[in-house]
Amino acid sequence: MDTESLIRICVSAFSASEIEDAKKLLFESVTTKRRNISRRKDGKKQKDLEDVICLIREIDPDKIPVFVARDLQKLPPISFDHVDVTKLLKDLLVSS
């Protein structure tokens, strides 16, 4: 999924305070040279999400903690447009 689509989904599903709390938790959970920048009002949600995505992309996947959703009803719906069908089929073939 591209960055713009991911940001649009998250902005529509989560409040600014939830995004800010998640960003703070992620920056506290990983070791990085990147600073946690405190954003101002204009486009705060989008810029915070861009910071989170940049951090996740540049950190070694093995060093990223596993986060889970507590309130599943808060998760945005994902349609088939957002699913990588080839990966899904590959995972099904590998697991059987």
PDB file of C-alpha atoms in Angstrom:
ATOM      1  CA  MET A   1       0.000   0.000   0.000  1.00  0.00           C
ATOM      2  CA  ASP A   2       1.373   3.401  -0.878  1.00  0.00           C
ATOM      3  CA  THR A   3       2.073   6.046   1.754  1.00  0.00           C
ATOM      4  CA  GLU A   4      -0.687   8.427   0.676  1.00  0.00           C
ATOM      5  CA  SER A   5      -3.393   5.766   0.943  1.00  0.00           C
ATOM      6  CA  LEU A   6      -2.129   4.649   4.328  1.00  0.00           C
ATOM      7  CA  ILE A   7      -2.115   8.219   5.629  1.00  0.00           C
ATOM      8  CA  ARG A   8      -5.649   8.867   4.315  1.00  0.00           C
ATOM      9  CA  ILE A   9      -6.959   5.719   6.017  1.00  0.00           C
ATOM     10  CA  CYS A  10      -5.300   6.559   9.333  1.00  0.00           C
ATOM     11  CA  VAL A  11      -6.339  10.234   9.297  1.00  0.00           C
ATOM     12  CA  SER A  12      -9.974   9.262   8.753  1.00  0.00           C
ATOM     13  CA  ALA A  13      -9.942   6.532  11.421  1.00  0.00           C
ATOM     14  CA  PHE A  14      -7.907   8.006  14.290  1.00  0.00           C
ATOM     15  CA  SER A  15      -7.952  11.281  16.215  1.00  0.00           C
ATOM     16  CA  ALA A  16      -4.975  13.630  16.422  1.00  0.00           C
ATOM     17  CA  SER A  17      -4.335  12.666  20.045  1.00  0.00           C
ATOM     18  CA  GLU A  18      -4.379   8.929  19.210  1.00  0.00           C
ATOM     19  CA  ILE A  19      -1.886   9.467  16.390  1.00  0.00           C
ATOM     20  CA  GLU A  20       0.316  11.626  18.609  1.00  0.00           C
ATOM     21  CA  ASP A  21       0.246   9.025  21.418  1.00  0.00           C
ATOM     22  CA  ALA A  22       1.114   6.240  18.970  1.00  0.00           C
ATOM     23  CA  LYS A  23       3.997   8.258  17.545  1.00  0.00           C
ATOM     24  CA  LYS A  24       5.337   8.993  21.021  1.00  0.00           C
ATOM     25  CA  LEU A  25       5.093   5.300  21.997  1.00  0.00           C
ATOM     26  CA  LEU A  26       6.897   4.194  18.836  1.00  0.00           C
ATOM     27  CA  PHE A  27       9.753   6.683  19.302  1.00  0.00           C
ATOM     28  CA  GLU A  28      10.126   5.599  22.951  1.00  0.00           C
ATOM     29  CA  SER A  29      10.137   1.910  21.949  1.00  0.00           C
ATOM     30  CA  VAL A  30      12.928   1.963  19.365  1.00  0.00           C
ATOM     31  CA  THR A  31      16.500   3.197  19.320  1.00  0.00           C
ATOM     32  CA  THR A  32      17.044   5.681  16.519  1.00  0.00           C
ATOM     33  CA  LYS A  33      19.038   8.764  15.605  1.00  0.00           C
ATOM     34  CA  ARG A  34      15.845  10.383  14.317  1.00  0.00           C
ATOM     35  CA  ARG A  35      14.360  12.954  16.674  1.00  0.00           C
ATOM     36  CA  ASN A  36      10.711  12.903  17.663  1.00  0.00           C
ATOM     37  CA  ILE A  37       9.642  16.262  16.269  1.00  0.00           C
ATOM     38  CA  SER A  38       6.700  17.959  17.944  1.00  0.00           C
ATOM     39  CA  ARG A  39       4.442  19.238  15.162  1.00  0.00           C
ATOM     40  CA  ARG A  40       2.282  22.357  15.123  1.00  0.00           C
ATOM     41  CA  LYS A  41      -1.345  22.653  14.040  1.00  0.00           C
ATOM     42  CA  ASP A  42      -1.192  22.808  10.218  1.00  0.00           C
ATOM     43  CA  GLY A  43      -1.353  19.246   8.883  1.00  0.00           C
ATOM     44  CA  LYS A  44      -0.287  17.824  12.245  1.00  0.00           C
ATOM     45  CA  LYS A  45      -1.980  14.453  11.765  1.00  0.00           C
ATOM     46  CA  GLN A  46      -0.503  13.910   8.309  1.00  0.00           C
ATOM     47  CA  LYS A  47       2.997  15.016   9.331  1.00  0.00           C
ATOM     48  CA  ASP A  48       2.944  12.826  12.462  1.00  0.00           C
ATOM     49  CA  LEU A  49       1.916   9.854  10.332  1.00  0.00           C
ATOM     50  CA  GLU A  50       4.676  10.628   7.813  1.00  0.00           C
ATOM     51  CA  ASP A  51       7.173  10.643  10.714  1.00  0.00           C
ATOM     52  CA  VAL A  52       5.899   7.250  11.904  1.00  0.00           C
ATOM     53  CA  ILE A  53       6.048   5.729   8.415  1.00  0.00           C
ATOM     54  CA  CYS A  54       9.581   7.093   7.806  1.00  0.00           C
ATOM     55  CA  LEU A  55      10.783   5.685  11.115  1.00  0.00           C
ATOM     56  CA  ILE A  56       9.239   2.274  10.443  1.00  0.00           C
ATOM     57  CA  ARG A  57      10.775   2.138   6.960  1.00  0.00           C
ATOM     58  CA  GLU A  58      14.303   2.994   8.088  1.00  0.00           C
ATOM     59  CA  ILE A  59      14.498   0.720  11.150  1.00  0.00           C
ATOM     60  CA  ASP A  60      15.477  -2.924  10.951  1.00  0.00           C
ATOM     61  CA  PRO A  61      12.183  -4.897  10.970  1.00  0.00           C
ATOM     62  CA  ASP A  62      13.519  -7.212  13.666  1.00  0.00           C
ATOM     63  CA  LYS A  63      13.958  -4.258  16.030  1.00  0.00           C
ATOM     64  CA  ILE A  64      10.406  -2.915  15.681  1.00  0.00           C
ATOM     65  CA  PRO A  65       8.194  -3.985  18.581  1.00  0.00           C
ATOM     66  CA  VAL A  66       4.940  -5.781  17.829  1.00  0.00           C
ATOM     67  CA  PHE A  67       1.911  -3.626  18.517  1.00  0.00           C
ATOM     68  CA  VAL A  68      -1.647  -4.950  18.668  1.00  0.00           C
ATOM     69  CA  ALA A  69      -5.035  -3.255  18.475  1.00  0.00           C
ATOM     70  CA  ARG A  70      -6.985  -3.087  21.696  1.00  0.00           C
ATOM     71  CA  ASP A  71     -10.264  -1.824  20.211  1.00  0.00           C
ATOM     72  CA  LEU A  72     -10.765  -3.761  16.989  1.00  0.00           C
ATOM     73  CA  GLN A  73     -13.845  -1.736  16.068  1.00  0.00           C
ATOM     74  CA  LYS A  74     -11.577   1.347  15.790  1.00  0.00           C
ATOM     75  CA  LEU A  75      -9.556  -0.235  12.984  1.00  0.00           C
ATOM     76  CA  PRO A  76     -10.474   1.114   9.547  1.00  0.00           C
ATOM     77  CA  PRO A  77     -12.089  -1.309   7.124  1.00  0.00           C
ATOM     78  CA  ILE A  78      -9.701  -2.660   4.513  1.00  0.00           C
ATOM     79  CA  SER A  79     -11.141  -3.517   1.120  1.00  0.00           C
ATOM     80  CA  PHE A  80      -9.721  -5.849  -1.507  1.00  0.00           C
ATOM     81  CA  ASP A  81      -8.160  -2.801  -3.175  1.00  0.00           C
ATOM     82  CA  HIS A  82      -5.715  -2.644  -0.257  1.00  0.00           C
ATOM     83  CA  VAL A  83      -4.758  -6.333  -0.204  1.00  0.00           C
ATOM     84  CA  ASP A  84      -1.759  -7.744  -2.034  1.00  0.00           C
ATOM     85  CA  VAL A  85      -3.467 -10.806  -3.496  1.00  0.00           C
ATOM     86  CA  THR A  86      -0.251 -12.395  -4.770  1.00  0.00           C
ATOM     87  CA  LYS A  87       1.264 -12.309  -1.284  1.00  0.00           C
ATOM     88  CA  LEU A  88      -1.948 -13.700   0.192  1.00  0.00           C
ATOM     89  CA  LEU A  89      -1.963 -16.591  -2.281  1.00  0.00           C
ATOM     90  CA  LYS A  90       1.736 -17.250  -1.667  1.00  0.00           C
ATOM     91  CA  ASP A  91       1.138 -17.353   2.102  1.00  0.00           C
ATOM     92  CA  LEU A  92      -1.733 -19.773   1.602  1.00  0.00           C
ATOM     93  CA  LEU A  93       0.375 -22.053  -0.570  1.00  0.00           C
ATOM     94  CA  VAL A  94       3.318 -21.994   1.825  1.00  0.00           C
ATOM     95  CA  SER A  95       1.170 -22.762   4.886  1.00  0.00           C
ATOM     96  CA  SER A  96      -0.588 -25.744   3.285  1.00  0.00           C
TER      97      SER A  96
END
